[in-house]
Every structure is written in structure tokens, then in C-alpha cells.
XYZ file of C-alpha atoms in Angstrom:
729
model
C -71.906 55.364 181.063
C -67.533 55.576 176.424
C -65.424 52.727 177.069
C -62.781 50.095 175.668
C -63.685 46.779 176.899
C -66.755 48.371 177.972
C -69.487 46.000 177.745
C -71.653 46.032 180.713
C -72.735 48.696 183.152
C -72.132 51.424 180.653
C -74.500 49.811 178.343
C -76.890 49.355 181.121
C -76.824 52.896 181.977
C -77.137 54.292 178.628
C -80.079 52.699 177.358
C -82.074 51.685 180.218
C -85.474 53.156 179.867
C -86.242 56.025 181.795
C -82.607 56.614 182.352
C -83.676 58.883 180.126
C -86.433 57.680 181.490
C -83.089 56.482 181.341
C -79.736 57.988 181.712
C -78.611 60.534 179.407
C -76.550 58.815 177.185
C -74.734 59.582 178.585
C -70.757 61.308 176.836
C -70.321 58.626 178.933
C -68.459 59.324 182.112
C -69.193 55.927 182.024
C -71.146 56.340 184.302
C -72.641 58.288 182.228
C -73.366 59.438 179.489
C -72.714 60.574 175.949
C -71.642 63.781 177.128
C -68.697 62.838 179.133
C -66.473 62.331 176.188
C -67.891 65.050 174.049
C -66.026 67.437 176.321
C -62.300 67.325 175.945
C -59.229 69.350 176.677
C -58.497 71.179 173.472
C -54.887 70.023 173.431
C -55.938 66.371 173.387
C -57.610 64.392 170.662
C -60.122 62.452 172.794
C -63.687 61.920 171.738
C -67.122 60.649 172.424
C -66.431 57.417 170.610
C -62.661 57.289 170.533
C -62.402 53.562 170.286
C -61.354 50.703 168.142
C -63.730 48.580 170.184
C -66.459 49.425 172.651
C -65.931 48.813 176.353
C -67.568 46.045 178.343
C -69.800 48.568 180.015
C -71.165 49.521 176.634
C -73.296 46.408 176.475
C -75.206 47.420 179.491
C -75.520 50.930 178.210
C -77.306 49.760 175.121
C -80.168 47.996 176.797
C -83.164 49.806 175.321
C -85.375 52.259 177.061
C -89.090 52.570 176.758
C -90.339 53.778 173.409
C -93.608 55.540 172.733
C -95.384 56.143 169.460
C -95.978 59.634 168.175
C -99.718 59.073 168.170
C -99.613 59.532 171.945
C -98.713 63.151 171.528
C -101.503 65.511 172.532
C -101.386 68.542 170.252
C -102.853 71.255 172.396
C -102.539 75.036 172.224
C -102.536 74.907 176.024
C -98.912 73.751 176.197
C -97.263 76.362 178.313
C -93.983 77.663 177.009
C -91.307 78.619 179.446
C -91.813 82.223 180.476
C -88.267 82.491 181.657
C -86.588 81.828 178.328
C -83.470 83.830 177.620
C -82.841 84.027 173.907
C -79.104 83.789 173.457
C -79.108 82.902 169.806
C -81.861 81.365 167.739
C -80.036 78.371 166.402
C -77.771 77.657 169.360
C -78.594 73.975 169.720
C -76.478 71.009 170.616
C -75.189 70.154 167.140
C -74.060 73.692 166.422
C -72.007 73.540 169.559
C -70.012 70.541 168.393
C -67.102 72.904 167.701
C -67.907 75.449 170.372
C -65.126 75.890 172.905
C -65.878 75.781 176.583
C -63.432 77.913 178.557
C -62.748 77.169 182.181
C -59.608 79.233 182.611
C -57.663 81.461 180.242
C -54.880 78.843 180.240
C -57.100 75.942 179.156
C -59.877 75.512 176.652
C -62.410 72.755 176.127
C -64.443 71.836 173.119
C -67.247 69.495 172.111
C -66.229 66.639 169.834
C -67.775 63.744 167.963
C -66.818 60.164 167.177
C -63.228 59.314 166.340
C -61.260 56.112 165.860
C -57.664 55.175 165.138
C -56.939 52.283 162.800
C -53.643 51.477 161.157
C -51.873 54.744 160.477
C -55.052 56.811 160.177
C -57.499 58.625 162.390
C -61.144 58.582 161.238
C -63.432 61.328 162.528
C -66.042 63.935 161.675
C -65.003 67.307 160.320
C -67.924 69.634 159.750
C -70.550 67.614 157.896
C -68.087 65.072 156.543
C -66.576 61.747 157.529
C -62.830 62.211 157.019
C -59.526 60.555 157.739
C -55.999 61.841 158.190
C -52.654 60.340 158.958
C -52.193 59.859 162.675
C -49.324 62.342 162.885
C -51.448 64.954 161.058
C -54.617 64.394 163.102
C -54.649 67.923 164.511
C -54.039 69.644 161.181
C -56.378 70.585 158.344
C -54.786 68.002 156.066
C -57.472 65.317 155.761
C -59.265 63.232 153.140
C -63.039 63.501 152.806
C -64.661 60.048 152.700
C -68.360 60.905 152.808
C -70.569 63.985 153.008
C -73.215 63.461 155.686
C -75.559 65.901 153.965
C -76.246 63.210 151.365
C -78.434 61.473 153.960
C -80.698 64.548 154.146
C -80.854 64.439 157.938
C -81.416 67.480 160.132
C -78.042 68.413 161.625
C -76.414 64.983 161.287
C -73.496 63.800 163.376
C -71.460 60.610 163.569
C -72.248 58.537 166.626
C -69.813 55.658 166.102
C -67.145 54.519 163.611
C -65.755 51.058 162.818
C -63.003 50.294 160.283
C -62.775 46.916 158.530
C -59.688 44.844 159.524
C -57.830 45.405 156.251
C -59.094 48.993 155.813
C -61.024 48.295 152.642
C -64.184 49.706 154.214
C -65.247 52.006 156.993
C -68.707 51.953 158.594
C -70.211 54.885 160.472
C -73.452 55.251 162.422
C -75.055 58.625 161.816
C -78.065 60.286 163.370
C -79.633 63.696 163.849
C -79.073 65.469 167.141
C -82.788 65.525 167.933
C -83.444 61.882 167.051
C -82.423 58.441 168.294
C -82.824 56.828 164.872
C -79.463 55.935 163.323
C -78.335 55.071 159.799
C -75.207 52.999 159.195
C -73.260 53.787 156.032
C -70.453 51.672 154.579
C -67.806 53.542 152.557
C -65.356 51.773 150.270
C -61.868 53.147 150.820
C -60.063 53.769 147.539
C -58.605 56.622 145.518
C -62.181 57.844 145.158
C -64.094 56.791 148.276
C -67.748 55.987 147.660
C -70.692 54.803 149.736
C -71.082 51.074 149.220
C -74.239 50.517 151.290
C -76.616 52.124 153.751
C -78.597 50.352 156.500
C -81.388 52.106 158.433
C -82.139 51.736 162.156
C -78.816 50.206 163.188
C -77.916 49.928 166.869
C -74.567 48.108 167.210
C -72.197 46.904 164.478
C -68.774 45.264 164.187
C -66.419 44.000 161.451
C -64.737 40.591 161.250
C -62.757 38.905 158.472
C -63.545 35.392 157.235
C -61.240 32.574 156.098
C -61.039 34.038 152.581
C -60.050 37.494 153.835
C -63.471 38.887 153.083
C -64.783 41.629 155.359
C -68.060 40.753 157.068
C -70.180 43.366 158.831
C -72.480 42.183 161.607
C -75.133 44.673 162.734
C -78.289 44.801 164.826
C -81.557 46.251 163.562
C -83.557 48.417 165.939
C -87.248 49.216 165.641
C -89.058 51.431 168.169
C -86.017 51.187 170.452
C -86.361 47.404 170.458
C -83.425 45.481 169.064
C -84.090 41.795 168.294
C -82.519 41.081 164.875
C -78.872 40.532 163.885
C -77.722 40.698 160.250
C -74.448 40.040 158.476
C -73.400 41.610 155.206
C -70.555 41.456 152.701
C -69.695 43.883 149.931
C -67.922 44.153 146.605
C -68.324 41.337 144.077
C -69.790 38.977 146.671
C -72.405 41.351 148.054
C -75.065 39.904 150.335
C -77.130 40.847 153.368
C -78.839 38.173 155.456
C -80.531 37.838 158.803
C -78.341 35.914 161.215
C -80.400 35.810 164.433
C -83.801 36.871 165.790
C -84.605 37.063 169.501
C -88.140 35.813 170.141
C -88.572 37.038 173.724
C -89.761 40.689 173.537
C -88.326 41.473 176.965
C -84.742 40.978 175.725
C -82.401 43.208 173.725
C -79.549 42.152 171.409
C -76.163 43.866 171.295
C -72.861 43.050 169.537
C -69.478 43.344 171.192
C -66.061 42.522 169.701
C -63.545 41.312 172.266
C -60.579 43.609 172.634
C -58.250 41.177 170.865
C -60.840 40.811 168.034
C -60.776 37.048 168.468
C -64.516 36.691 169.104
C -67.601 38.643 168.268
C -70.041 38.233 171.149
C -73.786 38.223 170.604
C -75.250 39.497 173.868
C -78.920 38.888 174.610
C -80.037 40.668 177.766
C -82.671 42.427 179.770
C -82.281 44.343 183.031
C -81.531 41.271 185.170
C -80.569 38.393 182.856
C -78.113 37.816 180.006
C -77.030 35.163 177.528
C -73.903 35.269 175.351
C -73.016 33.495 172.115
C -69.506 33.481 170.618
C -68.993 34.085 166.897
C -65.537 32.983 165.788
C -63.701 36.029 164.490
C -61.706 33.786 162.145
C -64.678 31.734 160.911
C -67.736 34.008 161.089
C -69.832 31.730 158.865
C -69.662 28.868 161.348
C -72.548 28.446 163.822
C -72.071 30.489 167.025
C -71.232 28.798 170.311
C -73.410 29.293 173.395
C -71.494 30.112 176.589
C -74.331 29.690 179.074
C -78.072 29.529 178.528
C -79.967 32.376 180.161
C -80.980 31.851 183.777
C -83.322 34.390 185.328
C -81.389 36.807 187.523
C -77.976 35.789 186.179
C -75.892 38.448 184.404
C -72.576 37.808 182.681
C -70.288 39.579 180.203
C -67.315 38.128 178.350
C -63.783 39.126 177.367
C -61.042 36.977 175.783
C -57.299 36.622 176.173
C -54.873 33.845 175.205
C -57.519 31.151 174.622
C -59.241 31.971 177.913
C -62.558 33.652 178.554
C -62.792 36.168 181.385
C -66.366 36.380 182.596
C -67.762 39.157 184.752
C -70.835 37.689 186.431
C -73.092 37.813 189.472
C -73.488 34.026 189.663
C -73.025 32.557 193.145
C -73.081 34.215 196.563
C -72.989 37.065 197.159
C -74.946 38.062 194.062
C -72.547 40.869 193.181
C -70.183 40.938 190.218
C -67.102 38.758 190.411
C -64.531 37.808 187.773
C -64.272 34.197 186.589
C -62.344 32.507 183.814
C -62.434 29.350 181.755
C -60.881 27.861 178.643
C -62.401 29.272 175.445
C -63.171 25.746 174.211
C -64.954 24.845 177.468
C -67.215 27.848 178.126
C -70.060 26.170 180.051
C -70.744 27.437 183.558
C -69.566 24.232 185.268
C -66.043 25.056 184.003
C -65.921 28.605 185.372
C -63.227 29.151 188.002
C -63.421 32.049 190.433
C -60.616 34.482 189.621
C -61.319 37.670 191.587
C -64.007 38.856 194.008
C -65.003 42.393 194.959
C -65.304 43.893 198.414
C -68.747 44.437 199.869
C -70.496 47.655 198.714
C -68.394 47.718 195.543
C -69.663 48.558 192.083
C -67.747 47.364 189.011
C -67.739 50.362 186.702
C -65.704 48.787 183.913
C -63.075 46.263 182.909
C -60.194 46.493 180.449
C -58.083 43.580 179.267
C -54.396 43.767 178.306
C -51.774 41.258 177.264
C -50.542 40.559 180.790
C -53.004 42.488 182.960
C -56.672 42.935 183.697
C -57.742 46.339 184.995
C -60.933 46.783 187.018
C -62.427 50.234 187.511
C -64.333 50.231 190.781
C -66.444 52.385 193.058
C -66.266 51.359 196.719
C -68.120 53.228 199.451
C -68.549 56.193 197.106
C -64.826 56.470 196.291
C -63.039 55.428 193.083
C -60.398 52.713 192.800
C -58.421 50.951 190.083
C -57.402 47.330 190.642
C -54.583 46.057 188.425
C -54.456 42.245 188.268
C -51.314 40.554 186.964
C -52.484 37.648 184.822
C -49.158 35.833 184.957
C -48.877 35.707 188.759
C -52.429 36.640 189.869
C -51.032 39.626 191.769
C -53.414 42.465 192.624
C -52.596 46.118 193.125
C -55.393 48.376 194.369
C -55.038 52.116 193.769
C -57.217 54.613 195.610
C -57.904 57.576 193.344
C -58.089 61.269 194.332
C -61.114 62.044 196.524
C -62.308 64.822 194.197
C -62.971 62.267 191.444
C -66.561 61.085 190.981
C -66.470 59.200 187.695
C -64.328 57.524 185.050
C -64.029 58.263 181.364
C -62.485 55.287 179.616
C -60.025 55.794 176.786
C -59.516 53.349 173.989
C -56.044 52.029 173.967
C -54.104 49.558 171.848
C -50.818 50.032 173.718
C -50.281 46.919 175.892
C -47.877 48.842 178.125
C -50.239 51.541 179.361
C -53.802 51.914 180.620
C -55.052 55.499 180.136
C -58.273 56.899 181.576
C -59.746 60.158 182.782
C -61.321 61.198 186.059
C -64.082 63.766 186.301
C -66.448 65.477 188.704
C -69.482 67.745 188.269
C -67.424 70.883 188.910
C -64.053 70.232 187.278
C -63.174 69.108 183.744
C -61.723 65.647 183.134
C -58.102 64.997 184.010
C -55.899 62.384 182.344
C -54.223 59.507 184.186
C -52.124 56.629 182.876
C -51.160 53.441 184.649
C -47.834 52.147 183.298
C -47.513 48.419 183.802
C -43.698 48.295 183.593
C -43.250 50.875 186.354
C -46.269 49.671 188.292
C -47.236 53.295 188.881
C -50.080 55.676 188.143
C -49.092 58.916 186.410
C -51.291 61.991 186.235
C -51.361 64.696 183.611
C -49.121 67.590 184.595
C -49.599 71.254 183.859
C -52.051 73.869 185.006
C -53.953 72.761 188.100
C -57.615 73.708 188.069
C -58.105 76.313 190.828
C -61.422 74.689 191.780
C -59.376 72.134 193.750
C -58.397 74.903 196.179
C -61.536 77.030 196.092
C -64.029 74.219 196.708
C -64.541 71.209 198.972
C -65.965 67.777 198.223
C -67.472 65.871 201.155
C -68.705 62.293 201.440
C -71.406 62.058 204.077
C -74.173 59.589 204.905
C -77.823 59.852 205.852
C -79.663 57.251 207.899
C -82.835 56.171 206.094
C -86.081 55.117 207.768
C -84.991 51.474 208.023
C -81.515 52.329 209.299
C -79.727 51.929 205.965
C -76.885 54.417 205.449
C -77.249 56.346 202.192
C -74.130 57.985 200.702
C -74.081 61.569 199.482
C -71.467 63.646 197.650
C -71.503 67.351 198.557
C -69.669 70.271 196.923
C -69.336 73.846 198.185
C -66.891 76.755 198.182
C -64.072 76.498 200.696
C -64.525 80.064 201.944
C -68.320 79.890 202.269
C -69.567 81.213 205.569
C -72.873 80.334 207.199
C -73.716 77.469 204.850
C -77.206 77.350 206.318
C -78.007 80.529 204.390
C -76.643 79.255 201.072
C -78.812 77.877 198.240
C -78.750 74.096 197.808
C -79.267 72.082 194.618
C -79.916 68.369 195.209
C -79.593 65.725 192.463
C -81.156 62.253 192.489
C -81.808 59.343 190.110
C -82.308 55.965 191.807
C -83.352 53.509 189.079
C -82.134 50.666 186.837
C -79.006 50.115 188.905
C -77.464 53.126 187.206
C -75.221 55.628 188.941
C -76.272 59.221 189.309
C -74.551 61.232 186.561
C -71.603 63.131 187.952
C -69.813 64.270 184.812
C -68.470 67.791 184.429
C -71.132 70.387 183.649
C -70.140 74.052 183.292
C -73.362 75.280 184.902
C -72.643 73.207 188.026
C -69.194 74.770 188.278
C -70.754 78.222 187.988
C -73.250 77.482 190.758
C -70.521 76.407 193.200
C -68.433 79.458 192.328
C -71.514 81.583 193.008
C -71.933 80.135 196.498
C -74.370 77.265 195.905
C -74.097 73.899 197.618
C -74.445 70.855 195.338
C -75.541 67.524 196.823
C -75.757 64.202 194.951
C -77.888 61.607 196.735
C -76.973 58.016 195.855
C -80.259 56.422 196.867
C -81.319 52.785 196.569
C -82.476 51.778 193.118
C -79.264 53.188 191.668
C -76.067 51.182 191.333
C -73.496 53.064 193.379
C -73.071 50.283 195.968
C -73.492 47.302 193.664
C -76.273 45.049 192.421
C -77.992 44.640 195.798
C -78.298 48.426 196.107
C -80.369 48.341 192.935
C -82.413 45.339 194.064
C -83.302 47.141 197.296
C -84.880 49.982 195.334
C -86.911 48.326 192.575
C -90.280 46.580 192.252
C -91.955 46.485 195.699
C -88.977 48.238 197.293
C -89.252 51.467 195.307
C -90.353 53.363 198.396
C -86.881 52.761 199.859
C -85.532 55.238 197.323
C -88.108 57.813 198.361
C -87.281 57.308 202.057
C -83.570 57.641 201.208
C -84.116 60.925 199.368
C -86.140 62.376 202.238
C -83.474 61.303 204.734
C -80.704 62.838 202.611
C -82.354 66.252 202.427
C -83.213 66.262 206.133
C -79.636 65.250 206.979
C -78.228 68.048 204.848
C -80.405 70.584 206.653
C -79.592 69.180 210.095
C -75.856 69.354 209.354
C -76.092 73.003 208.413
C -76.292 72.761 204.634
C -78.951 75.305 203.587
C -82.625 75.248 204.654
C -85.969 74.323 203.024
C -86.653 77.842 201.694
C -83.345 77.713 199.769
C -83.432 74.052 198.723
C -83.971 72.991 195.114
C -84.131 69.520 193.582
C -83.247 68.359 190.070
C -83.711 65.086 188.182
C -84.229 63.744 184.702
C -86.023 60.775 183.227
C -86.670 58.011 185.779
C -85.341 60.263 188.523
C -88.611 62.158 188.125
C -90.442 59.341 189.916
C -88.725 60.012 193.250
C -88.820 63.784 192.851
C -92.520 63.787 191.988
C -93.240 61.455 194.909
C -91.309 63.668 197.347
C -93.198 66.764 196.146
C -96.411 64.937 197.066
C -95.262 63.572 200.437
C -92.871 66.229 201.804
C -93.290 69.443 199.778
C -92.194 71.535 202.763
C -88.584 70.355 202.253
C -88.266 72.151 198.911
C -88.559 75.583 197.348
C -88.177 74.724 193.654
C -87.754 71.725 191.345
C -86.439 71.284 187.794
C -87.260 68.125 185.844
C -86.122 67.054 182.404
C -87.993 64.462 180.340
C -89.366 63.100 183.635
C -91.134 59.773 184.085
C -94.145 60.733 186.193
C -97.081 58.529 185.174
C -95.760 55.105 186.208
C -99.085 53.351 186.656
C -100.733 54.218 183.344
C -97.520 53.651 181.434
C -96.915 50.207 182.899
C -100.576 49.259 182.437
C -100.310 49.808 178.689
C -98.737 46.612 177.380
C -99.091 47.811 173.771
C -96.174 50.173 174.265
C -93.048 48.668 172.684
C -90.877 48.388 175.781
C -93.371 47.910 178.599
C -92.363 44.243 178.869
C -88.720 45.219 179.312
C -89.686 47.462 182.230
C -91.474 44.846 184.299
C -88.298 43.915 186.188
C -87.926 47.502 187.391
C -91.461 48.704 188.099
C -93.555 45.541 188.258
C -96.563 44.320 186.285
C -99.678 46.220 187.414
C -101.752 44.664 184.612
C -101.589 41.140 186.026
C -100.312 41.540 189.576
C -102.617 43.359 191.989
C -99.813 43.624 194.540
C -97.654 45.494 192.023
C -100.558 47.720 191.013
C -101.368 48.722 194.583
C -97.714 49.316 195.379
C -97.180 51.597 192.362
C -100.244 53.581 193.430
C -98.497 54.363 196.706
C -95.680 56.336 195.071
C -96.685 57.181 191.471
C -96.502 61.016 191.213
C -99.650 61.246 189.094
C -101.673 59.164 191.570
C -100.909 61.029 194.789
C -101.485 64.718 194.171
C -103.599 66.653 196.625
C -104.439 70.298 197.364
C -101.409 71.564 199.290
C -98.567 74.001 198.900
C -96.139 72.575 196.334
C -92.668 73.823 195.430
C -92.396 75.658 192.121
C -91.789 73.192 189.298
C -90.107 73.662 185.913
C -90.425 70.744 183.482
C -88.518 70.426 180.206
C -90.113 67.917 177.831
C -89.459 66.938 174.213
C -92.373 66.722 171.845
C -91.232 63.580 170.025
C -89.473 61.852 172.912
C -89.651 58.114 172.261
C -88.831 57.054 175.812
C -91.157 59.094 177.999
C -94.583 59.917 176.508
C -95.404 63.596 176.358
C -98.995 62.687 177.144
C -98.041 61.561 180.665
C -96.040 64.735 181.350
C -98.887 66.965 180.171
C -101.330 64.973 182.318
C -99.095 65.418 185.373
C -98.706 69.154 184.770
C -102.446 69.700 184.434
C -103.162 67.734 187.631
C -100.483 69.647 189.498
C -101.949 72.977 188.423
C -105.397 71.833 189.529
C -104.067 70.838 192.964
C -102.290 74.191 193.324
C -105.414 76.102 192.269
C -107.583 74.179 194.718
C -105.175 74.874 197.571
C -104.977 78.556 196.667
C -108.734 78.981 197.128
C -108.460 78.459 200.880
C -104.994 79.864 201.440
C -106.138 83.407 202.152
C -105.041 86.781 200.864
C -101.417 87.330 200.091
C -100.762 83.670 199.299
C -98.210 83.265 196.536
C -98.895 80.055 194.600
C -95.923 78.203 193.135
C -95.006 78.628 189.484
C -95.684 75.536 187.389
C -93.917 75.750 184.029
C -93.997 73.181 181.219
C -91.407 73.943 178.530
C -91.922 71.692 175.498
C -88.901 71.581 173.244
C -88.981 70.387 169.628
C -87.200 67.216 168.665
C -87.351 63.491 169.246
C -84.286 62.819 171.355
C -84.789 61.894 174.976
C -82.455 64.540 176.374
C -80.774 67.344 174.437
C -77.581 67.319 176.437
C -75.870 70.600 175.688
C -78.581 73.041 174.695
C -77.551 76.533 175.759
C -81.153 77.621 175.994
C -82.073 74.696 178.229
C -79.166 75.321 180.587
C -79.808 79.034 180.955
C -83.575 78.605 181.249
C -83.295 76.107 184.099
C -80.672 78.200 185.907
C -82.739 81.378 185.648
C -85.789 79.558 186.981
C -83.884 78.469 190.098
C -82.397 81.906 190.731
C -85.755 83.630 190.266
C -87.624 81.218 192.527
C -85.097 81.726 195.323
C -85.073 85.485 194.780
C -81.360 85.550 193.981
C -79.468 87.828 191.604
C -78.231 85.762 188.655
C -76.149 88.489 186.959
C -72.741 87.249 188.086
C -73.613 83.619 187.410
C -74.625 84.290 183.829
C -71.551 86.389 183.187
C -69.450 83.473 184.435
C -71.427 80.985 182.361
C -70.583 82.919 179.198
C -66.933 81.932 179.650
C -67.932 78.299 179.372
C -70.657 78.446 176.748
C -68.734 81.005 174.699
C -71.979 82.817 173.948
């Protein structure tokens, strides 16, 4: 889920366990991910972390995901390497592509970018292996000042994940990590005629600057160990250097995250798990004073806080219905009994994000699978609701300090982001002009629904070429996630564009357990309702076939992280619906993982999967759908799994165990299948590295695409020629 007031659902999405098991960190299309903002139009200076402050959705994104120790890794020569690998270039990995351009049309170019922030008259960003700054008007030139060489940290392919500048620009802090690792180091550089590193802090998650009564810069930061973040520190530099622990969370099921309100008036200390939150206010003018509690945590109650003109604006699910609503109260009377209802959402509405301005509050919404922006006038409580173009599937939030305008981008899986700006004075939404992507004329986007087993209507988003004939004979690629209340990622991916251009149908199934229709949609697909998500997925695929979209022999299914649970379960229960499956870092061994309470984040996962160690009902229910527990000798679809050897969120041991069991089931079925039987291909491709998902690996993209084409017996020549335009191979 990048963002400017972004404190909640983005954070939720990003770090919830198995989202990668959790979501890819999603360049957050907010809804997504870190890779939404790493793709930008070359003519624009927009980045993965282009922000003076994080967005409200960022809090949610930073809830941790499950972590696993390296001792779980099973070093075995039996690991099967992907036999379909296409070697494009040995060292073509994600970091090396940070400056690679992605072409969509000759008239427009796209490139991958890293963190960037504007402060004062300067822009701070990464250039090569250096943290640099340049004057704002020279930001697109080669005239910049080097502040720090990242190679001094001796990391493998380091990149800057986030930047924060101290209020008076005496210091700049940057969070740096390697592309194949989730461990970050925060450096503090003193800005002077000869910039120098003042301090370095390992394992930092979130961090923010404030200034105290004596104009001294104070850095607050959270310390993360094994993806668990429980400690908050504060540090000062220069002559009065100190570093002290400020807060420690005692409940291991909670995670701590810092968020600075957009007006910088308060630093909020957010303590949260998947269903409950608690917020403390740190005075941005008196950071040494004790923090003030807004509302003590109540199980099942979520709330996130912004500030404007001595009032707190609180996004919360308190009250009926238990969906998000906006409340407000005086900053000096923050207790829940003082909260006044300010704005409520329509039924089946998901709050994607919130941005606060001097005279307006802007809500970014998804209602019935379509995107909206609601602009609320704070002076007169007026509301203007804007329905956005039907092609749009996700937001990318832009940081903005201009009180007159609210900029953002819209994106979809098959077209690059497009810029929009709402101008408060005119009361109008303006879109970027210029070359119109031809995909808008050559493709169609459909919103359709499937009726699940219990009668619930499940939304789907379908893409296909406008001139496609006989869609029943076209290949179909289905995507699903369905966990943690997170939306299915629908950011732009070049390979998805290529597939549609080559005649494929893409279908995104927004099943229960995800968050597309609000908090209740998630509640109806977690714990002892997980099977709802499986029933939804089955209904979606059957509906697609019945409405003339492809057929089982041409149907493929793709998922990553926690989405692997539903895919693995469907392969066990209805394998005849599918021809081939691709999984990335999939969560497949739910029962054994949740039974092991020694794993760092098992306690944080209990709200999603249940507690099979102490609750027999939960244990028996998990057994009903857990992919590893329900394999049997039968004909399975071909399966390609990409795993990462040092993945801290999903243990490699569980993936290897699943693969071995699947091969055994296939072999057993083959014995009685008779002559001429062609068993499915089961491929486990173990990639080096410790990150949960390597977002932009050329080799990964081409390997997975070739697997799908080969399994369906299709010629991939034209598709790979087209892909070269994007990957610039």
C-alpha cells in the first residue's frame, strides 16, 4: 500500500505477515506495494518515498509479518532449480534496474526510482550509491552535492528506503538496506560544508524528527528485531549527544510505529496488531514531556490520528457499523467520550487513505470495486464525491505541501500511472494531458460478480483485448490474495500488459479475507471463516468459464505469500479448474507454522489464522483447508514455485515440505493413470537472498511467463519480444 498522511491501511498492507506472506511491499499503489512508486514517468520526479511525511495508510503497512530464523532452512542438494530459466544477463537483479528505463510507447519512458524528499529549497535523493541533494530547480540535472556514500556501510547492493530531514536542516536521516534483505540501517548525516555521518543505528523500522524548546533536533526511531518492533528510542546529536530508550511494548502481539502528523504538530506513537490499536501523542514542540494517551486499546477497535488547527481527526471503526468512519475532537480532550462523528462511509466502502489540508480533508475510497475521492470542506462541512475513471484500480499517493492542490496518481495492472490533481479553489479535478496510452482503446476492463456458495456476491476485475474473438479459447490468468484485510495488488506490471496485448484474459478475484469491501469483508474471511475465501475463488473461476472467459485447459492461477493458502487449497479441492499455477514465496504450511509458538511473529498471526496450539476448534478448522494437510493422489495442475532461501516471513522449510508432498501425490496418481498419462510439472525455483519478494527481477518475470506459455502449449516469441521494450533487456 507510498502515501502522505498515510497511516493506516497502507501500513497494514505492507507489513502484514504473509502479505508477503504478506503483501509485497508493496511501491505502494497503496494498495500496494513498494513497487508502485518505484515506477514513474521519466518526465516527472516522483518516487517510492517522495514524502516529507508518511501517509496515514503507512501505519497499517508497517505492521510486521511473520519472521523465521535461518536455522529452519533445510540445505538439501535436492532443491530443484527452475528448468525453464532464461538467462538474460547474469547480474540483472532488482537493484541494478533502479535506473533501467521501462518503455511502454516510443513517446513515453518509465524508470525505476528510489527514495526522494523535498525540504526547504532542496531535494534529497539517491544518485548511484550516494545520498545527495540538489536545489529544487536543479533536481533533474547532474548538479548535486554528495552527502554520504552508501558503500561505506558495506552492504550488498544498498539502496535508500526512506529519508527524513531535520526541521532546521542541520541533519538528514536515511534508512538504507540491501535489495535482498529486510534489515535496515539508519544513518544520520550532519549537513555542513563537509557533510559527515554523525551516527548510525541498526535495525530501524520507522523514524521521525522533531525540534524541542531549545531548538535542538530530536530523532525518534523504532528498533526492529526479527521483524518485531517493540522499542522506541530518541536521540540527539552534536555537543549534547545522547541516545535513550523511550518506550517498550510488553505485549508480543503488538507492533510499534511512529507517524508525524502532516502539520508536524504531533508525533504519534502507534501501538497496533491486526485488529486493535492504541495511540499516544508526543508534543512536537515539547518532545521531552510525557506523551498523552488518546484512547487505551480495546480489543477489536482500530483508530488512526491526524491533526489540524488544535483538533484531532480520528479514523476509526468504533461504533456500528464496525467500518471506518471519521471523527474529531479537541486536541486537549482526546478521550473517546469526546469524539464527535464527522463523516461516515457508504456500505461496502474501503477507506484507502486520508490526506489533511488547511481547509479540506480528502478521503480516497474504494466503493463496490470502483475508486472515488471525497473532498470534505472543513469550514462548512461540505462534501464533494468524485467518481474516478473506470479503468483505474488503485491510488498512488503523492506527498504535497501545497495547501491549494491535492495530487495523486491512478494505476491499473496494464497501464502506467497517470497524474491527477484536485484544485480546491476551482473545485475541480484535473488530469495530466499529453499522449494517451493506446491500451485504453485496445483493451476493456469489466467489473463482474460471482455468487459464492452462501449467496455472497464476490467482485472481480477482468481485462482483455477489445478485438478479441472467441474469448472461450483465450488463455486466462487469475490472481487472488484474500488475507489480512489487504487489497489484491493491482499496480502496473509490464508483464501483465504484455499478456493482455498477446490475447490473454486477466482476472482479479477480490475474495473475502481481503479488504476490498471494507473491514467486514476481511472479518468474513479470517479465523473460522477462511473457507469462505476458498468458496469465493472457486465461484469466481466457474463464473468466468460460464460467462465465456476461457476454459479449464487454458486457465492459470497466480498468487504470492498468503495468497498461496487459497491457491494451494483450490489445487487440492478442485484441480480440474486449472491447467497451471505460479506461486511466489507462498504460505502453504499453515498448521505447522501456527503450531510453533517459538517463531517470532506467531502470536501476531493468531487474529488471522487462529490458535491451533490451544484451541482444538481452530486446529481442526485449519486442517480442513491447509494445503499441506489435504494432498491426495489425483491429477494436479502444473505448479511453479519461486521461493527465497533466506526469506524471514515464510519459512523455506514449509515450502520444501509442500513441494515434496505434492510430488509424492503426483507420482502415486501416475502409477494408476495408464499409458500416455502426462504428469504435471512441479518446479521449485529457490532464489538467493533474504527479502520476502524480489519485486522487479527480470529473471523471475521471464521464468514465470515462460512456464505459463509452455504449460499451455503457446508460442511465447511475440510476448518476449514485446517484454523487451519494457524491461529494456
